[in-house]
mmCIF file of C-alpha atoms in Angstrom:
data_model
loop_
_atom_site.group_PDB
_atom_site.id
_atom_site.type_symbol
_atom_site.label_atom_id
_atom_site.label_comp_id
_atom_site.label_asym_id
_atom_site.label_seq_id
_atom_site.Cartn_x
_atom_site.Cartn_y
_atom_site.Cartn_z
ATOM 1 C CA UNK A 546 0.000 0.000 0.000
ATOM 2 C CA UNK A 547 1.305 3.459 -0.881
ATOM 3 C CA UNK A 548 0.966 6.267 1.686
ATOM 4 C CA UNK A 549 -1.087 4.529 4.435
ATOM 5 C CA UNK A 550 -1.745 7.789 6.373
ATOM 6 C CA UNK A 551 -3.308 9.375 3.277
ATOM 7 C CA UNK A 552 -5.362 6.239 2.684
ATOM 8 C CA UNK A 553 -6.723 6.336 6.237
ATOM 9 C CA UNK A 554 -7.540 10.038 5.981
ATOM 10 C CA UNK A 555 -9.333 9.475 2.669
ATOM 11 C CA UNK A 556 -11.375 6.593 4.074
ATOM 12 C CA UNK A 557 -12.315 8.600 7.167
ATOM 13 C CA UNK A 558 -13.416 11.500 4.972
ATOM 14 C CA UNK A 559 -15.518 9.246 2.733
ATOM 15 C CA UNK A 560 -17.119 7.381 5.630
ATOM 16 C CA UNK A 561 -17.918 10.605 7.492
ATOM 17 C CA UNK A 562 -20.169 11.791 4.646
ATOM 18 C CA UNK A 563 -23.714 10.417 5.192
ATOM 19 C CA UNK A 564 -24.807 8.118 2.374
ATOM 20 C CA UNK A 565 -27.597 5.650 1.515
ATOM 21 C CA UNK A 566 -26.202 3.023 3.905
ATOM 22 C CA UNK A 567 -26.423 5.492 6.778
ATOM 23 C CA UNK A 568 -29.960 6.432 5.771
ATOM 24 C CA UNK A 569 -31.001 2.776 5.601
ATOM 25 C CA UNK A 570 -29.471 2.001 9.018
ATOM 26 C CA UNK A 571 -30.971 5.146 10.573
ATOM 27 C CA UNK A 572 -34.428 4.324 9.225
ATOM 28 C CA UNK A 573 -34.256 0.779 10.547
ATOM 29 C CA UNK A 574 -32.957 1.914 13.923
ATOM 30 C CA UNK A 575 -35.629 4.573 14.384
ATOM 31 C CA UNK A 576 -38.387 2.231 13.285
ATOM 32 C CA UNK A 577 -37.384 -0.979 15.053
ATOM 33 C CA UNK A 578 -34.956 0.037 17.770
ATOM 34 C CA UNK A 579 -31.244 0.218 18.442
ATOM 35 C CA UNK A 580 -30.636 -3.534 18.218
ATOM 36 C CA UNK A 581 -32.185 -3.630 14.758
ATOM 37 C CA UNK A 582 -30.016 -0.689 13.710
ATOM 38 C CA UNK A 583 -26.854 -2.416 14.904
ATOM 39 C CA UNK A 584 -27.909 -5.657 13.181
ATOM 40 C CA UNK A 585 -28.448 -3.646 9.986
ATOM 41 C CA UNK A 586 -24.982 -2.104 10.347
ATOM 42 C CA UNK A 587 -23.405 -5.537 10.773
ATOM 43 C CA UNK A 588 -25.326 -6.796 7.755
ATOM 44 C CA UNK A 589 -24.276 -3.867 5.586
ATOM 45 C CA UNK A 590 -20.608 -4.411 6.390
ATOM 46 C CA UNK A 591 -20.990 -8.173 5.869
ATOM 47 C CA UNK A 592 -22.105 -7.192 2.378
ATOM 48 C CA UNK A 593 -18.970 -5.077 2.096
ATOM 49 C CA UNK A 594 -16.905 -8.175 2.921
ATOM 50 C CA UNK A 595 -18.539 -9.925 -0.045
ATOM 51 C CA UNK A 596 -17.512 -7.010 -2.267
ATOM 52 C CA UNK A 597 -13.977 -7.160 -0.851
ATOM 53 C CA UNK A 598 -13.686 -10.844 -1.709
ATOM 54 C CA UNK A 599 -15.028 -10.181 -5.202
ATOM 55 C CA UNK A 600 -12.599 -7.310 -5.732
ATOM 56 C CA UNK A 601 -9.667 -9.419 -4.551
ATOM 57 C CA UNK A 602 -10.663 -12.204 -6.928
ATOM 58 C CA UNK A 603 -11.083 -9.787 -9.835
ATOM 59 C CA UNK A 604 -14.827 -10.381 -10.103
ATOM 60 C CA UNK A 605 -15.685 -6.731 -9.452
ATOM 61 C CA UNK A 606 -13.812 -5.709 -12.594
ATOM 62 C CA UNK A 607 -15.760 -8.278 -14.605
ATOM 63 C CA UNK A 608 -19.092 -7.011 -13.252
ATOM 64 C CA UNK A 609 -18.196 -3.370 -13.893
ATOM 65 C CA UNK A 610 -17.094 -4.172 -17.435
ATOM 66 C CA UNK A 611 -20.302 -6.059 -18.246
ATOM 67 C CA UNK A 612 -23.315 -3.843 -18.875
ATOM 68 C CA UNK A 613 -25.595 -6.843 -18.337
ATOM 69 C CA UNK A 614 -24.098 -7.874 -14.998
ATOM 70 C CA UNK A 615 -23.922 -4.291 -13.765
ATOM 71 C CA UNK A 616 -27.510 -3.645 -14.819
ATOM 72 C CA UNK A 617 -28.673 -6.814 -13.082
ATOM 73 C CA UNK A 618 -27.088 -5.722 -9.810
ATOM 74 C CA UNK A 619 -28.556 -2.244 -10.130
ATOM 75 C CA UNK A 620 -32.135 -3.375 -10.778
ATOM 76 C CA UNK A 621 -32.011 -6.313 -8.354
ATOM 77 C CA UNK A 622 -30.910 -3.943 -5.602
ATOM 78 C CA UNK A 623 -33.648 -1.457 -6.467
ATOM 79 C CA UNK A 624 -36.248 -4.239 -6.564
ATOM 80 C CA UNK A 625 -35.218 -5.462 -3.127
ATOM 81 C CA UNK A 626 -35.555 -1.977 -1.651
ATOM 82 C CA UNK A 627 -39.001 -1.661 -3.234
ATOM 83 C CA UNK A 628 -39.890 -5.012 -1.645
ATOM 84 C CA UNK A 629 -38.810 -3.667 1.761
ATOM 85 C CA UNK A 630 -40.951 -0.582 1.111
ATOM 86 C CA UNK A 631 -43.922 -2.808 0.295
ATOM 87 C CA UNK A 632 -43.468 -4.764 3.526
ATOM 88 C CA UNK A 633 -43.340 -1.526 5.525
ATOM 89 C CA UNK A 634 -46.359 0.048 3.840
ATOM 90 C CA UNK A 635 -48.630 -2.998 4.019
ATOM 91 C CA UNK A 636 -47.998 -3.570 7.731
ATOM 92 C CA UNK A 637 -51.142 -3.352 9.815
ATOM 93 C CA UNK A 638 -51.288 -0.530 12.258
ATOM 94 C CA UNK A 639 -53.608 0.182 15.133
ATOM 95 C CA UNK A 640 -53.422 3.154 17.441
ATOM 96 C CA UNK A 641 -51.408 2.260 20.502
ATOM 97 C CA UNK A 642 -49.310 -0.330 18.664
ATOM 98 C CA UNK A 643 -45.959 0.071 16.998
ATOM 99 C CA UNK A 644 -46.245 1.032 13.354
ATOM 100 C CA UNK A 645 -43.687 -1.551 12.295
ATOM 101 C CA UNK A 646 -43.520 -5.057 13.694
ATOM 102 C CA UNK A 647 -39.909 -5.663 14.755
ATOM 103 C CA UNK A 648 -38.275 -8.239 12.503
ATOM 104 C CA UNK A 649 -36.031 -11.034 13.822
ATOM 105 C CA UNK A 650 -32.466 -9.745 14.059
ATOM 106 C CA UNK A 651 -31.275 -12.447 11.671
ATOM 107 C CA UNK A 652 -33.744 -11.140 9.071
ATOM 108 C CA UNK A 653 -32.619 -7.561 9.684
ATOM 109 C CA UNK A 654 -28.958 -8.620 9.283
ATOM 110 C CA UNK A 655 -29.690 -10.414 5.992
ATOM 111 C CA UNK A 656 -31.679 -7.432 4.689
ATOM 112 C CA UNK A 657 -28.735 -5.118 5.337
ATOM 113 C CA UNK A 658 -26.327 -7.559 3.732
ATOM 114 C CA UNK A 659 -28.448 -7.953 0.594
ATOM 115 C CA UNK A 660 -29.001 -4.204 0.255
ATOM 116 C CA UNK A 661 -25.219 -3.695 0.166
ATOM 117 C CA UNK A 662 -24.337 -6.761 -1.931
ATOM 118 C CA UNK A 663 -26.829 -5.616 -4.580
ATOM 119 C CA UNK A 664 -25.454 -2.068 -4.620
ATOM 120 C CA UNK A 665 -23.401 -1.718 -7.837
ATOM 121 C CA UNK A 666 -21.919 1.576 -6.666
ATOM 122 C CA UNK A 667 -19.938 -0.325 -4.053
ATOM 123 C CA UNK A 668 -18.386 -2.329 -6.904
ATOM 124 C CA UNK A 669 -17.322 0.943 -8.508
ATOM 125 C CA UNK A 670 -15.945 2.175 -5.192
ATOM 126 C CA UNK A 671 -13.551 -0.739 -4.930
ATOM 127 C CA UNK A 672 -12.509 -0.316 -8.567
ATOM 128 C CA UNK A 673 -12.049 3.453 -8.492
ATOM 129 C CA UNK A 674 -10.812 4.203 -4.980
ATOM 130 C CA UNK A 675 -8.701 1.371 -3.574
ATOM 131 C CA UNK A 676 -6.439 0.874 -6.639
ATOM 132 C CA UNK A 677 -5.157 4.441 -6.172
ATOM 133 C CA UNK A 678 -3.288 3.222 -3.086
ATOM 134 C CA UNK A 679 -1.951 -0.057 -4.474
ATOM 135 C CA UNK A 680 1.838 -0.366 -4.475
ATOM 136 C CA UNK A 681 2.666 -2.237 -7.679
ATOM 137 C CA UNK A 682 6.201 -2.865 -6.490
ATOM 138 C CA UNK A 683 5.017 -4.627 -3.342
ATOM 139 C CA UNK A 684 3.392 -7.445 -5.306
ATOM 140 C CA UNK A 685 0.276 -9.441 -4.322
ATOM 141 C CA UNK A 686 -2.123 -6.734 -5.537
ATOM 142 C CA UNK A 687 -5.256 -8.780 -4.637
ATOM 143 C CA UNK A 688 -4.013 -9.082 -1.050
ATOM 144 C CA UNK A 689 -3.426 -5.346 -0.883
ATOM 145 C CA UNK A 690 -6.972 -4.743 -2.146
ATOM 146 C CA UNK A 691 -8.379 -7.133 0.450
ATOM 147 C CA UNK A 692 -6.359 -5.577 3.279
ATOM 148 C CA UNK A 693 -7.454 -2.056 2.364
ATOM 149 C CA UNK A 694 -11.032 -3.264 1.951
ATOM 150 C CA UNK A 695 -11.048 -4.782 5.429
ATOM 151 C CA UNK A 696 -9.746 -1.530 6.926
ATOM 152 C CA UNK A 697 -12.443 0.380 5.048
ATOM 153 C CA UNK A 698 -15.130 -2.025 6.274
ATOM 154 C CA UNK A 699 -14.007 -1.729 9.908
ATOM 155 C CA UNK A 700 -14.014 2.062 9.777
ATOM 156 C CA UNK A 701 -17.386 1.958 8.039
ATOM 157 C CA UNK A 702 -18.761 -0.360 10.718
ATOM 158 C CA UNK A 703 -17.738 2.080 13.433
ATOM 159 C CA UNK A 704 -19.522 4.883 11.605
ATOM 160 C CA UNK A 705 -22.604 2.723 10.984
ATOM 161 C CA UNK A 706 -22.891 1.766 14.655
ATOM 162 C CA UNK A 707 -22.697 5.408 15.720
ATOM 163 C CA UNK A 708 -25.632 6.166 13.415
ATOM 164 C CA UNK A 709 -27.545 3.113 14.674
ATOM 165 C CA UNK A 710 -27.103 3.984 18.349
ATOM 166 C CA UNK A 711 -27.944 7.661 17.868
ATOM 167 C CA UNK A 712 -30.991 6.894 15.723
ATOM 168 C CA UNK A 713 -32.126 4.222 18.169
ATOM 169 C CA UNK A 714 -32.142 6.762 20.984
ATOM 170 C CA UNK A 715 -34.123 9.213 18.875
ATOM 171 C CA UNK A 716 -36.482 6.439 17.797
ATOM 172 C CA UNK A 717 -37.241 5.454 21.399
ATOM 173 C CA UNK A 718 -38.329 9.048 22.074
ATOM 174 C CA UNK A 719 -40.382 9.253 18.872
ATOM 175 C CA UNK A 720 -42.097 5.898 19.326
ATOM 176 C CA UNK A 721 -43.541 7.150 22.610
ATOM 177 C CA UNK A 722 -45.585 9.661 20.619
ATOM 178 C CA UNK A 723 -48.822 8.398 19.019
ATOM 179 C CA UNK A 724 -48.532 10.791 16.065
ATOM 180 C CA UNK A 725 -45.197 9.273 15.129
ATOM 181 C CA UNK A 726 -46.521 5.721 15.469
ATOM 182 C CA UNK A 727 -49.330 6.506 13.046
ATOM 183 C CA UNK A 728 -46.987 7.866 10.381
ATOM 184 C CA UNK A 729 -43.929 5.698 10.900
ATOM 185 C CA UNK A 730 -44.616 2.965 8.369
ATOM 186 C CA UNK A 731 -45.431 5.489 5.648
ATOM 187 C CA UNK A 732 -42.198 7.396 6.228
ATOM 188 C CA UNK A 733 -40.193 4.162 6.296
ATOM 189 C CA UNK A 734 -41.799 2.886 3.106
ATOM 190 C CA UNK A 735 -41.175 6.179 1.285
ATOM 191 C CA UNK A 736 -37.516 6.206 2.355
ATOM 192 C CA UNK A 737 -37.021 2.671 1.006
ATOM 193 C CA UNK A 738 -38.739 3.687 -2.241
ATOM 194 C CA UNK A 739 -36.427 6.701 -2.470
ATOM 195 C CA UNK A 740 -33.369 4.523 -1.965
ATOM 196 C CA UNK A 741 -34.643 2.158 -4.642
ATOM 197 C CA UNK A 742 -35.106 5.036 -7.075
ATOM 198 C CA UNK A 743 -31.615 6.300 -6.272
ATOM 199 C CA UNK A 744 -30.201 2.851 -7.015
ATOM 200 C CA UNK A 745 -31.769 2.969 -10.489
ATOM 201 C CA UNK A 746 -31.193 6.575 -11.507
ATOM 202 C CA UNK A 747 -28.007 7.614 -9.710
ATOM 203 C CA UNK A 748 -24.973 7.663 -11.953
ATOM 204 C CA UNK A 749 -21.715 5.825 -11.200
ATOM 205 C CA UNK A 750 -19.705 7.278 -8.342
ATOM 206 C CA UNK A 751 -16.443 6.468 -6.581
ATOM 207 C CA UNK A 752 -18.018 7.302 -3.243
ATOM 208 C CA UNK A 753 -18.702 4.448 -0.909
ATOM 209 C CA UNK A 754 -22.511 4.324 -0.458
#
């Protein structure tokens, strides 16, 4: 790796900027509680580990170079977010009950993982950002990519957990208010729909999202 301090500063700067992952984790944490937010954060970064393995094996480059494969990831990810929106919007709600039924933490973890695995912009992140810090003279380029990816995932996990804990605290306060309970599932569903639309229409970016 060339210039490790610069790499760490760049990763910290990228992770500090709120993105779709943060919005997804925040929404889940507010709606279903702090534990669900943390499970979502763990799931999102588990998805990042899948991307790291793919980048190390050279599969990310293949996906990015194939319009068909890239398009499949883009639309599959958007479809999954729309499915999550549908589940949120169709949930039954009665006054005095929570607007969203808490999902099993395993389900929440898998949702977060799939949302990130099906995010093609993460593929582009690993292709556009990490190679800038590869030291060609050090050899074992795939190992360098994997090592930098793991560091990025760990820093990202720390950031995700901060969002989950903070949003969980806010959510506990909001869920005590009947007006919030009545509107919660609609807000959650619309946020998921917005993320799905962003997955379809947003252009390629080197930012980690």
